[in-house]
Amino acid sequence: MKMSTLLLHTFSMAFPIVVVVLGILVLVGKTVFVPFFIGSLVIMIVLLVLLYLDKKKHPTASK
């Protein structure tokens, strides 16, 4: 597995955790975290799209 693929998998698993934690903070009433929540949500979506495209390009890598 290449280093870039490993980093992509690591960050695509870590960013949903960040989004959930920031989402909880926003729901509790800490509105100062809204820009960070939106930014991390966008990054998470981009990483998930890149992960999907990587798995689509190399279907045997997931087996």
PQR file of N, CA, C, O and H, with PARSE charges and radii, in Angstrom:
ATOM      1  N   MET A   1       0.854  -1.178   0.000 -0.4000 1.5000
ATOM      2  CA  MET A   1       0.000   0.000   0.000 -0.0000 2.0000
ATOM      3  C   MET A   1       0.898   1.238   0.000  0.5500 1.7000
ATOM      4  O   MET A   1       1.828   1.345   0.800 -0.5500 1.4000
ATOM      5  N   LYS A   2       0.607   2.160  -0.901 -0.4000 1.5000
ATOM      6  CA  LYS A   2       1.402   3.371  -0.976 -0.0000 2.0000
ATOM      7  C   LYS A   2       1.106   4.285   0.206  0.5500 1.7000
ATOM      8  O   LYS A   2       0.046   4.200   0.826 -0.5500 1.4000
ATOM      9  H   LYS A   2      -0.148   2.073  -1.551  0.4000 1.0000
ATOM     10  N   MET A   3       2.059   5.158   0.506 -0.4000 1.5000
ATOM     11  CA  MET A   3       1.923   6.062   1.649 -0.0000 2.0000
ATOM     12  C   MET A   3       0.746   7.011   1.467  0.5500 1.7000
ATOM     13  O   MET A   3       0.038   7.301   2.432 -0.5500 1.4000
ATOM     14  H   MET A   3       2.920   5.227   0.003  0.4000 1.0000
ATOM     15  N   SER A   4       0.522   7.500   0.252 -0.4000 1.5000
ATOM     16  CA  SER A   4      -0.595   8.425   0.029 -0.0000 2.0000
ATOM     17  C   SER A   4      -1.933   7.730   0.242  0.5500 1.7000
ATOM     18  O   SER A   4      -2.872   8.334   0.761 -0.5500 1.4000
ATOM     19  H   SER A   4       1.097   7.265  -0.532  0.4000 1.0000
ATOM     20  N   THR A   5      -2.026   6.469  -0.154 -0.4000 1.5000
ATOM     21  CA  THR A   5      -3.260   5.709   0.069 -0.0000 2.0000
ATOM     22  C   THR A   5      -3.475   5.466   1.557  0.5500 1.7000
ATOM     23  O   THR A   5      -4.601   5.540   2.051 -0.5500 1.4000
ATOM     24  H   THR A   5      -1.263   5.978  -0.575  0.4000 1.0000
ATOM     25  N   LEU A   6      -2.399   5.178   2.259 -0.4000 1.5000
ATOM     26  CA  LEU A   6      -2.504   4.965   3.704 -0.0000 2.0000
ATOM     27  C   LEU A   6      -2.962   6.237   4.418  0.5500 1.7000
ATOM     28  O   LEU A   6      -3.803   6.178   5.314 -0.5500 1.4000
ATOM     29  H   LEU A   6      -1.485   5.118   1.858  0.4000 1.0000
ATOM     30  N   LEU A   7      -2.414   7.376   4.026 -0.4000 1.5000
ATOM     31  CA  LEU A   7      -2.833   8.646   4.617 -0.0000 2.0000
ATOM     32  C   LEU A   7      -4.289   8.951   4.292  0.5500 1.7000
ATOM     33  O   LEU A   7      -5.028   9.448   5.143 -0.5500 1.4000
ATOM     34  H   LEU A   7      -1.730   7.423   3.298  0.4000 1.0000
ATOM     35  N   LEU A   8      -4.701   8.656   3.067 -0.4000 1.5000
ATOM     36  CA  LEU A   8      -6.096   8.878   2.677 -0.0000 2.0000
ATOM     37  C   LEU A   8      -7.030   8.042   3.539  0.5500 1.7000
ATOM     38  O   LEU A   8      -8.047   8.546   4.015 -0.5500 1.4000
ATOM     39  H   LEU A   8      -4.101   8.252   2.376  0.4000 1.0000
ATOM     40  N   HIS A   9      -6.701   6.779   3.746 -0.4000 1.5000
ATOM     41  CA  HIS A   9      -7.538   5.918   4.584 -0.0000 2.0000
ATOM     42  C   HIS A   9      -7.560   6.400   6.027  0.5500 1.7000
ATOM     43  O   HIS A   9      -8.609   6.384   6.672 -0.5500 1.4000
ATOM     44  H   HIS A   9      -5.874   6.370   3.360  0.4000 1.0000
ATOM     45  N   THR A  10      -6.411   6.829   6.537 -0.4000 1.5000
ATOM     46  CA  THR A  10      -6.335   7.292   7.928 -0.0000 2.0000
ATOM     47  C   THR A  10      -7.186   8.535   8.139  0.5500 1.7000
ATOM     48  O   THR A  10      -7.975   8.598   9.082 -0.5500 1.4000
ATOM     49  H   THR A  10      -5.560   6.842   6.013  0.4000 1.0000
ATOM     50  N   PHE A  11      -7.028   9.527   7.263 -0.4000 1.5000
ATOM     51  CA  PHE A  11      -7.781  10.769   7.437 -0.0000 2.0000
ATOM     52  C   PHE A  11      -9.265  10.584   7.151  0.5500 1.7000
ATOM     53  O   PHE A  11     -10.096  11.254   7.765 -0.5500 1.4000
ATOM     54  H   PHE A  11      -6.387   9.476   6.498  0.4000 1.0000
ATOM     55  N   SER A  12      -9.612   9.690   6.233 -0.4000 1.5000
ATOM     56  CA  SER A  12     -11.033   9.482   5.963 -0.0000 2.0000
ATOM     57  C   SER A  12     -11.711   8.752   7.116  0.5500 1.7000
ATOM     58  O   SER A  12     -12.935   8.802   7.234 -0.5500 1.4000
ATOM     59  H   SER A  12      -8.937   9.146   5.735  0.4000 1.0000
ATOM     60  N   MET A  13     -10.946   8.075   7.967 -0.4000 1.5000
ATOM     61  CA  MET A  13     -11.531   7.475   9.166 -0.0000 2.0000
ATOM     62  C   MET A  13     -11.531   8.438  10.347  0.5500 1.7000
ATOM     63  O   MET A  13     -12.387   8.339  11.226 -0.5500 1.4000
ATOM     64  H   MET A  13      -9.951   8.034   7.872  0.4000 1.0000
ATOM     65  N   ALA A  14     -10.580   9.370  10.375 -0.4000 1.5000
ATOM     66  CA  ALA A  14     -10.458  10.275  11.516 -0.0000 2.0000
ATOM     67  C   ALA A  14     -11.417  11.460  11.428  0.5500 1.7000
ATOM     68  O   ALA A  14     -11.926  11.915  12.452 -0.5500 1.4000
ATOM     69  H   ALA A  14      -9.885   9.451   9.661  0.4000 1.0000
ATOM     70  N   PHE A  15     -11.667  11.957  10.237 -0.4000 1.5000
ATOM     71  CA  PHE A  15     -12.479  13.160  10.124 -0.0000 2.0000
ATOM     72  C   PHE A  15     -13.945  12.969  10.512  0.5500 1.7000
ATOM     73  O   PHE A  15     -14.541  13.919  11.020 -0.5500 1.4000
ATOM     74  H   PHE A  15     -11.253  11.587   9.405  0.4000 1.0000
ATOM     75  N   PRO A  16     -14.568  11.800  10.305 -0.5600 1.5000
ATOM     76  CA  PRO A  16     -15.933  11.655  10.845  0.2800 2.0000
ATOM     77  C   PRO A  16     -16.001  11.819  12.357  0.5500 1.7000
ATOM     78  O   PRO A  16     -16.992  12.331  12.878 -0.5500 1.4000
ATOM     79  N   ILE A  17     -14.962  11.392  13.067 -0.4000 1.5000
ATOM     80  CA  ILE A  17     -14.921  11.566  14.519 -0.0000 2.0000
ATOM     81  C   ILE A  17     -14.853  13.051  14.862  0.5500 1.7000
ATOM     82  O   ILE A  17     -15.539  13.513  15.774 -0.5500 1.4000
ATOM     83  H   ILE A  17     -14.157  10.976  12.644  0.4000 1.0000
ATOM     84  N   VAL A  18     -14.025  13.797  14.130 -0.4000 1.5000
ATOM     85  CA  VAL A  18     -13.909  15.239  14.347 -0.0000 2.0000
ATOM     86  C   VAL A  18     -15.244  15.926  14.071  0.5500 1.7000
ATOM     87  O   VAL A  18     -15.657  16.808  14.824 -0.5500 1.4000
ATOM     88  H   VAL A  18     -13.468  13.422  13.389  0.4000 1.0000
ATOM     89  N   VAL A  19     -15.921  15.524  12.991 -0.4000 1.5000
ATOM     90  CA  VAL A  19     -17.206  16.127  12.642 -0.0000 2.0000
ATOM     91  C   VAL A  19     -18.252  15.849  13.721  0.5500 1.7000
ATOM     92  O   VAL A  19     -19.037  16.733  14.065 -0.5500 1.4000
ATOM     93  H   VAL A  19     -15.586  14.808  12.380  0.4000 1.0000
ATOM     94  N   VAL A  20     -18.266  14.637  14.251 -0.4000 1.5000
ATOM     95  CA  VAL A  20     -19.241  14.297  15.301 -0.0000 2.0000
ATOM     96  C   VAL A  20     -18.978  15.111  16.565  0.5500 1.7000
ATOM     97  O   VAL A  20     -19.910  15.651  17.161 -0.5500 1.4000
ATOM     98  H   VAL A  20     -17.628  13.919  13.971  0.4000 1.0000
ATOM     99  N   VAL A  21     -17.716  15.200  16.975 -0.4000 1.5000
ATOM    100  CA  VAL A  21     -17.390  15.959  18.192 -0.0000 2.0000
ATOM    101  C   VAL A  21     -17.751  17.431  18.016  0.5500 1.7000
ATOM    102  O   VAL A  21     -18.367  18.028  18.900 -0.5500 1.4000
ATOM    103  H   VAL A  21     -16.959  14.762  16.490  0.4000 1.0000
ATOM    104  N   LEU A  22     -17.371  18.023  16.877 -0.4000 1.5000
ATOM    105  CA  LEU A  22     -17.708  19.429  16.650 -0.0000 2.0000
ATOM    106  C   LEU A  22     -19.210  19.628  16.504  0.5500 1.7000
ATOM    107  O   LEU A  22     -19.741  20.655  16.928 -0.5500 1.4000
ATOM    108  H   LEU A  22     -16.872  17.539  16.159  0.4000 1.0000
ATOM    109  N   GLY A  23     -19.904  18.657  15.908 -0.4000 1.5000
ATOM    110  CA  GLY A  23     -21.368  18.741  15.801 -0.0000 2.0000
ATOM    111  C   GLY A  23     -22.033  18.731  17.165  0.5500 1.7000
ATOM    112  O   GLY A  23     -22.995  19.464  17.393 -0.5500 1.4000
ATOM    113  H   GLY A  23     -19.473  17.823  15.564  0.4000 1.0000
ATOM    114  N   ILE A  24     -21.529  17.907  18.071 -0.4000 1.5000
ATOM    115  CA  ILE A  24     -22.076  17.878  19.436 -0.0000 2.0000
ATOM    116  C   ILE A  24     -21.831  19.212  20.133  0.5500 1.7000
ATOM    117  O   ILE A  24     -22.712  19.732  20.817 -0.5500 1.4000
ATOM    118  H   ILE A  24     -20.748  17.311  17.886  0.4000 1.0000
ATOM    119  N   LEU A  25     -20.621  19.768  19.957 -0.4000 1.5000
ATOM    120  CA  LEU A  25     -20.328  21.061  20.571 -0.0000 2.0000
ATOM    121  C   LEU A  25     -21.238  22.155  20.019  0.5500 1.7000
ATOM    122  O   LEU A  25     -21.687  23.025  20.764 -0.5500 1.4000
ATOM    123  H   LEU A  25     -19.905  19.345  19.401  0.4000 1.0000
ATOM    124  N   VAL A  26     -21.507  22.114  18.725 -0.4000 1.5000
ATOM    125  CA  VAL A  26     -22.399  23.114  18.127 -0.0000 2.0000
ATOM    126  C   VAL A  26     -23.817  22.937  18.655  0.5500 1.7000
ATOM    127  O   VAL A  26     -24.495  23.921  18.952 -0.5500 1.4000
ATOM    128  H   VAL A  26     -21.142  21.407  18.119  0.4000 1.0000
ATOM    129  N   LEU A  27     -24.274  21.685  18.776 -0.4000 1.5000
ATOM    130  CA  LEU A  27     -25.625  21.437  19.287 -0.0000 2.0000
ATOM    131  C   LEU A  27     -25.772  21.834  20.748  0.5500 1.7000
ATOM    132  O   LEU A  27     -26.858  22.223  21.177 -0.5500 1.4000
ATOM    133  H   LEU A  27     -23.724  20.886  18.535  0.4000 1.0000
ATOM    134  N   VAL A  28     -24.693  21.740  21.518 -0.4000 1.5000
ATOM    135  CA  VAL A  28     -24.738  22.131  22.930 -0.0000 2.0000
ATOM    136  C   VAL A  28     -24.879  23.642  23.067  0.5500 1.7000
ATOM    137  O   VAL A  28     -25.374  24.135  24.080 -0.5500 1.4000
ATOM    138  H   VAL A  28     -23.810  21.424  21.170  0.4000 1.0000
ATOM    139  N   GLY A  29     -24.444  24.372  22.050 -0.4000 1.5000
ATOM    140  CA  GLY A  29     -24.600  25.820  22.089 -0.0000 2.0000
ATOM    141  C   GLY A  29     -23.304  26.578  21.934  0.5500 1.7000
ATOM    142  O   GLY A  29     -23.282  27.798  22.093 -0.5500 1.4000
ATOM    143  H   GLY A  29     -24.041  23.972  21.227  0.4000 1.0000
ATOM    144  N   LYS A  30     -22.242  25.897  21.631 -0.4000 1.5000
ATOM    145  CA  LYS A  30     -20.950  26.549  21.436 -0.0000 2.0000
ATOM    146  C   LYS A  30     -20.842  27.005  19.981  0.5500 1.7000
ATOM    147  O   LYS A  30     -20.209  26.338  19.163 -0.5500 1.4000
ATOM    148  H   LYS A  30     -22.260  24.905  21.501  0.4000 1.0000
ATOM    149  N   THR A  31     -21.455  28.132  19.665 -0.4000 1.5000
ATOM    150  CA  THR A  31     -21.525  28.592  18.275 -0.0000 2.0000
ATOM    151  C   THR A  31     -20.178  29.026  17.725  0.5500 1.7000
ATOM    152  O   THR A  31     -20.045  29.240  16.520 -0.5500 1.4000
ATOM    153  H   THR A  31     -21.969  28.674  20.330  0.4000 1.0000
ATOM    154  N   VAL A  32     -19.175  29.160  18.586 -0.4000 1.5000
ATOM    155  CA  VAL A  32     -17.854  29.548  18.115 -0.0000 2.0000
ATOM    156  C   VAL A  32     -17.230  28.446  17.255  0.5500 1.7000
ATOM    157  O   VAL A  32     -16.307  28.714  16.485 -0.5500 1.4000
ATOM    158  H   VAL A  32     -19.283  28.986  19.565  0.4000 1.0000
ATOM    159  N   PHE A  33     -17.727  27.205  17.378 -0.4000 1.5000
ATOM    160  CA  PHE A  33     -17.184  26.081  16.634 -0.0000 2.0000
ATOM    161  C   PHE A  33     -17.859  25.870  15.275  0.5500 1.7000
ATOM    162  O   PHE A  33     -17.480  24.947  14.554 -0.5500 1.4000
ATOM    163  H   PHE A  33     -18.477  26.988  18.003  0.4000 1.0000
ATOM    164  N   VAL A  34     -18.829  26.680  14.907 -0.4000 1.5000
ATOM    165  CA  VAL A  34     -19.542  26.504  13.639 -0.0000 2.0000
ATOM    166  C   VAL A  34     -18.607  26.583  12.430  0.5500 1.7000
ATOM    167  O   VAL A  34     -18.714  25.726  11.552 -0.5500 1.4000
ATOM    168  H   VAL A  34     -19.136  27.430  15.492  0.4000 1.0000
ATOM    169  N   PRO A  35     -17.695  27.562  12.329 -0.5600 1.5000
ATOM    170  CA  PRO A  35     -16.793  27.558  11.149  0.2800 2.0000
ATOM    171  C   PRO A  35     -15.900  26.315  11.081  0.5500 1.7000
ATOM    172  O   PRO A  35     -15.635  25.793   9.998 -0.5500 1.4000
ATOM    173  N   PHE A  36     -15.437  25.845  12.251 -0.4000 1.5000
ATOM    174  CA  PHE A  36     -14.613  24.631  12.269 -0.0000 2.0000
ATOM    175  C   PHE A  36     -15.444  23.413  11.865  0.5500 1.7000
ATOM    176  O   PHE A  36     -14.950  22.520  11.177 -0.5500 1.4000
ATOM    177  H   PHE A  36     -15.652  26.270  13.130  0.4000 1.0000
ATOM    178  N   PHE A  37     -16.710  23.381  12.297 -0.4000 1.5000
ATOM    179  CA  PHE A  37     -17.600  22.280  11.947 -0.0000 2.0000
ATOM    180  C   PHE A  37     -17.841  22.245  10.449  0.5500 1.7000
ATOM    181  O   PHE A  37     -17.779  21.179   9.837 -0.5500 1.4000
ATOM    182  H   PHE A  37     -17.111  24.107  12.856  0.4000 1.0000
ATOM    183  N   ILE A  38     -18.115  23.397   9.852 -0.4000 1.5000
ATOM    184  CA  ILE A  38     -18.363  23.456   8.414 -0.0000 2.0000
ATOM    185  C   ILE A  38     -17.097  23.079   7.637  0.5500 1.7000
ATOM    186  O   ILE A  38     -17.170  22.336   6.658 -0.5500 1.4000
ATOM    187  H   ILE A  38     -18.166  24.263  10.350  0.4000 1.0000
ATOM    188  N   GLY A  39     -15.959  23.579   8.063 -0.4000 1.5000
ATOM    189  CA  GLY A  39     -14.704  23.249   7.398 -0.0000 2.0000
ATOM    190  C   GLY A  39     -14.371  21.771   7.471  0.5500 1.7000
ATOM    191  O   GLY A  39     -13.981  21.167   6.472 -0.5500 1.4000
ATOM    192  H   GLY A  39     -15.900  24.182   8.858  0.4000 1.0000
ATOM    193  N   SER A  40     -14.524  21.189   8.649 -0.4000 1.5000
ATOM    194  CA  SER A  40     -14.221  19.763   8.793 -0.0000 2.0000
ATOM    195  C   SER A  40     -15.233  18.897   8.047  0.5500 1.7000
ATOM    196  O   SER A  40     -14.887  17.820   7.562 -0.5500 1.4000
ATOM    197  H   SER A  40     -14.842  21.679   9.461  0.4000 1.0000
ATOM    198  N   LEU A  41     -16.480  19.358   7.953 -0.4000 1.5000
ATOM    199  CA  LEU A  41     -17.490  18.629   7.183 -0.0000 2.0000
ATOM    200  C   LEU A  41     -17.130  18.611   5.701  0.5500 1.7000
ATOM    201  O   LEU A  41     -17.258  17.580   5.042 -0.5500 1.4000
ATOM    202  H   LEU A  41     -16.762  20.233   8.347  0.4000 1.0000
ATOM    203  N   VAL A  42     -16.687  19.736   5.183 -0.4000 1.5000
ATOM    204  CA  VAL A  42     -16.275  19.809   3.775 -0.0000 2.0000
ATOM    205  C   VAL A  42     -15.063  18.913   3.527  0.5500 1.7000
ATOM    206  O   VAL A  42     -15.022  18.184   2.536 -0.5500 1.4000
ATOM    207  H   VAL A  42     -16.584  20.574   5.719  0.4000 1.0000
ATOM    208  N   ILE A  43     -14.078  18.965   4.424 -0.4000 1.5000
ATOM    209  CA  ILE A  43     -12.889  18.123   4.276 -0.0000 2.0000
ATOM    210  C   ILE A  43     -13.268  16.646   4.333  0.5500 1.7000
ATOM    211  O   ILE A  43     -12.733  15.839   3.572 -0.5500 1.4000
ATOM    212  H   ILE A  43     -14.112  19.557   5.229  0.4000 1.0000
ATOM    213  N   MET A  44     -14.188  16.286   5.231 -0.4000 1.5000
ATOM    214  CA  MET A  44     -14.609  14.899   5.338 -0.0000 2.0000
ATOM    215  C   MET A  44     -15.275  14.430   4.057  0.5500 1.7000
ATOM    216  O   MET A  44     -15.009  13.320   3.595 -0.5500 1.4000
ATOM    217  H   MET A  44     -14.623  16.942   5.849  0.4000 1.0000
ATOM    218  N   ILE A  45     -16.129  15.246   3.480 -0.4000 1.5000
ATOM    219  CA  ILE A  45     -16.812  14.862   2.246 -0.0000 2.0000
ATOM    220  C   ILE A  45     -15.808  14.692   1.105  0.5500 1.7000
ATOM    221  O   ILE A  45     -15.912  13.746   0.324 -0.5500 1.4000
ATOM    222  H   ILE A  45     -16.346  16.147   3.856  0.4000 1.0000
ATOM    223  N   VAL A  46     -14.843  15.598   1.007 -0.4000 1.5000
ATOM    224  CA  VAL A  46     -13.815  15.484  -0.033 -0.0000 2.0000
ATOM    225  C   VAL A  46     -12.998  14.210   0.159  0.5500 1.7000
ATOM    226  O   VAL A  46     -12.718  13.503  -0.810 -0.5500 1.4000
ATOM    227  H   VAL A  46     -14.759  16.367   1.642  0.4000 1.0000
ATOM    228  N   LEU A  47     -12.614  13.911   1.403 -0.4000 1.5000
ATOM    229  CA  LEU A  47     -11.845  12.696   1.660 -0.0000 2.0000
ATOM    230  C   LEU A  47     -12.636  11.436   1.334  0.5500 1.7000
ATOM    231  O   LEU A  47     -12.079  10.477   0.800 -0.5500 1.4000
ATOM    232  H   LEU A  47     -12.842  14.485   2.189  0.4000 1.0000
ATOM    233  N   LEU A  48     -13.921  11.428   1.648 -0.4000 1.5000
ATOM    234  CA  LEU A  48     -14.736  10.259   1.333 -0.0000 2.0000
ATOM    235  C   LEU A  48     -14.899  10.073  -0.170  0.5500 1.7000
ATOM    236  O   LEU A  48     -14.919   8.941  -0.653 -0.5500 1.4000
ATOM    237  H   LEU A  48     -14.374  12.207   2.082  0.4000 1.0000
ATOM    238  N   VAL A  49     -15.015  11.168  -0.913 -0.4000 1.5000
ATOM    239  CA  VAL A  49     -15.081  11.076  -2.374 -0.0000 2.0000
ATOM    240  C   VAL A  49     -13.762  10.538  -2.926  0.5500 1.7000
ATOM    241  O   VAL A  49     -13.760   9.673  -3.802 -0.5500 1.4000
ATOM    242  H   VAL A  49     -14.999  12.087  -0.520  0.4000 1.0000
ATOM    243  N   LEU A  50     -12.636  11.052  -2.413 -0.4000 1.5000
ATOM    244  CA  LEU A  50     -11.339  10.551  -2.863 -0.0000 2.0000
ATOM    245  C   LEU A  50     -11.154   9.073  -2.520  0.5500 1.7000
ATOM    246  O   LEU A  50     -10.585   8.320  -3.310 -0.5500 1.4000
ATOM    247  H   LEU A  50     -12.637  11.755  -1.702  0.4000 1.0000
ATOM    248  N   LEU A  51     -11.629   8.658  -1.353 -0.4000 1.5000
ATOM    249  CA  LEU A  51     -11.543   7.254  -0.970 -0.0000 2.0000
ATOM    250  C   LEU A  51     -12.395   6.390  -1.895  0.5500 1.7000
ATOM    251  O   LEU A  51     -11.976   5.303  -2.294 -0.5500 1.4000
ATOM    252  H   LEU A  51     -12.092   9.269  -0.711  0.4000 1.0000
ATOM    253  N   TYR A  52     -13.579   6.867  -2.234 -0.4000 1.5000
ATOM    254  CA  TYR A  52     -14.454   6.136  -3.157 -0.0000 2.0000
ATOM    255  C   TYR A  52     -13.799   6.004  -4.529  0.5500 1.7000
ATOM    256  O   TYR A  52     -13.832   4.933  -5.134 -0.5500 1.4000
ATOM    257  H   TYR A  52     -13.920   7.750  -1.910  0.4000 1.0000
ATOM    258  N   LEU A  53     -13.208   7.086  -5.018 -0.4000 1.5000
ATOM    259  CA  LEU A  53     -12.554   7.041  -6.322 -0.0000 2.0000
ATOM    260  C   LEU A  53     -11.337   6.116  -6.295  0.5500 1.7000
ATOM    261  O   LEU A  53     -11.060   5.432  -7.281 -0.5500 1.4000
ATOM    262  H   LEU A  53     -13.181   7.957  -4.527  0.4000 1.0000
ATOM    263  N   ASP A  54     -10.608   6.088  -5.176 -0.4000 1.5000
ATOM    264  CA  ASP A  54      -9.460   5.205  -5.058 -0.0000 2.0000
ATOM    265  C   ASP A  54      -9.896   3.748  -5.050  0.5500 1.7000
ATOM    266  O   ASP A  54      -9.260   2.906  -5.685 -0.5500 1.4000
ATOM    267  H   ASP A  54     -10.833   6.644  -4.376  0.4000 1.0000
ATOM    268  N   LYS A  55     -10.967   3.445  -4.344 -0.4000 1.5000
ATOM    269  CA  LYS A  55     -11.454   2.057  -4.314 -0.0000 2.0000
ATOM    270  C   LYS A  55     -12.042   1.659  -5.669  0.5500 1.7000
ATOM    271  O   LYS A  55     -11.974   0.494  -6.059 -0.5500 1.4000
ATOM    272  H   LYS A  55     -11.484   4.128  -3.828  0.4000 1.0000
ATOM    273  N   LYS A  56     -12.610   2.616  -6.374 -0.4000 1.5000
ATOM    274  CA  LYS A  56     -13.155   2.325  -7.692 -0.0000 2.0000
ATOM    275  C   LYS A  56     -12.023   2.069  -8.692  0.5500 1.7000
ATOM    276  O   LYS A  56     -12.161   1.250  -9.600 -0.5500 1.4000
ATOM    277  H   LYS A  56     -12.665   3.563  -6.057  0.4000 1.0000
ATOM    278  N   LYS A  57     -10.913   2.774  -8.515 -0.4000 1.5000
ATOM    279  CA  LYS A  57      -9.765   2.614  -9.408 -0.0000 2.0000
ATOM    280  C   LYS A  57      -9.044   1.293  -9.160  0.5500 1.7000
ATOM    281  O   LYS A  57      -8.565   0.663 -10.103 -0.5500 1.4000
ATOM    282  H   LYS A  57     -10.802   3.439  -7.777  0.4000 1.0000
ATOM    283  N   HIS A  58      -8.962   0.866  -7.888 -0.4000 1.5000
ATOM    284  CA  HIS A  58      -8.267  -0.367  -7.515 -0.0000 2.0000
ATOM    285  C   HIS A  58      -9.225  -1.280  -6.761  0.5500 1.7000
ATOM    286  O   HIS A  58      -9.176  -1.329  -5.532 -0.5500 1.4000
ATOM    287  H   HIS A  58      -9.352   1.377  -7.122  0.4000 1.0000
ATOM    288  N   PRO A  59     -10.091  -2.001  -7.459 -0.5600 1.5000
ATOM    289  CA  PRO A  59     -11.089  -2.821  -6.750  0.2800 2.0000
ATOM    290  C   PRO A  59     -10.479  -4.003  -6.008  0.5500 1.7000
ATOM    291  O   PRO A  59     -11.081  -4.495  -5.054 -0.5500 1.4000
ATOM    292  N   THR A  60      -9.305  -4.474  -6.417 -0.4000 1.5000
ATOM    293  CA  THR A  60      -8.713  -5.626  -5.736 -0.0000 2.0000
ATOM    294  C   THR A  60      -7.959  -5.231  -4.486  0.5500 1.7000
ATOM    295  O   THR A  60      -7.602  -6.103  -3.694 -0.5500 1.4000
ATOM    296  H   THR A  60      -8.816  -4.074  -7.192  0.4000 1.0000
ATOM    297  N   ALA A  61      -7.701  -3.950  -4.277 -0.4000 1.5000
ATOM    298  CA  ALA A  61      -6.929  -3.496  -3.118 -0.0000 2.0000
ATOM    299  C   ALA A  61      -7.711  -3.688  -1.820  0.5500 1.7000
ATOM    300  O   ALA A  61      -7.104  -3.839  -0.761 -0.5500 1.4000
ATOM    301  H   ALA A  61      -7.991  -3.241  -4.921  0.4000 1.0000
ATOM    302  N   SER A  62      -9.034  -3.686  -1.877 -0.4000 1.5000
ATOM    303  CA  SER A  62      -9.831  -3.811  -0.650 -0.0000 2.0000
ATOM    304  C   SER A  62      -9.980  -5.258  -0.208  0.5500 1.7000
ATOM    305  O   SER A  62     -10.426  -5.508   0.912 -0.5500 1.4000
ATOM    306  H   SER A  62      -9.528  -3.564  -2.738  0.4000 1.0000
ATOM    307  N   LYS A  63      -9.619  -6.224  -1.056 -0.4000 1.5000
ATOM    308  CA  LYS A  63      -9.780  -7.636  -0.692 -0.0000 2.0000
ATOM    309  C   LYS A  63      -8.573  -8.168   0.042  0.5500 1.7000
ATOM    310  O   LYS A  63      -8.547  -9.340   0.419 -0.5500 1.4000
ATOM    311  H   LYS A  63      -9.257  -6.022  -1.966  0.4000 1.0000
TER
END
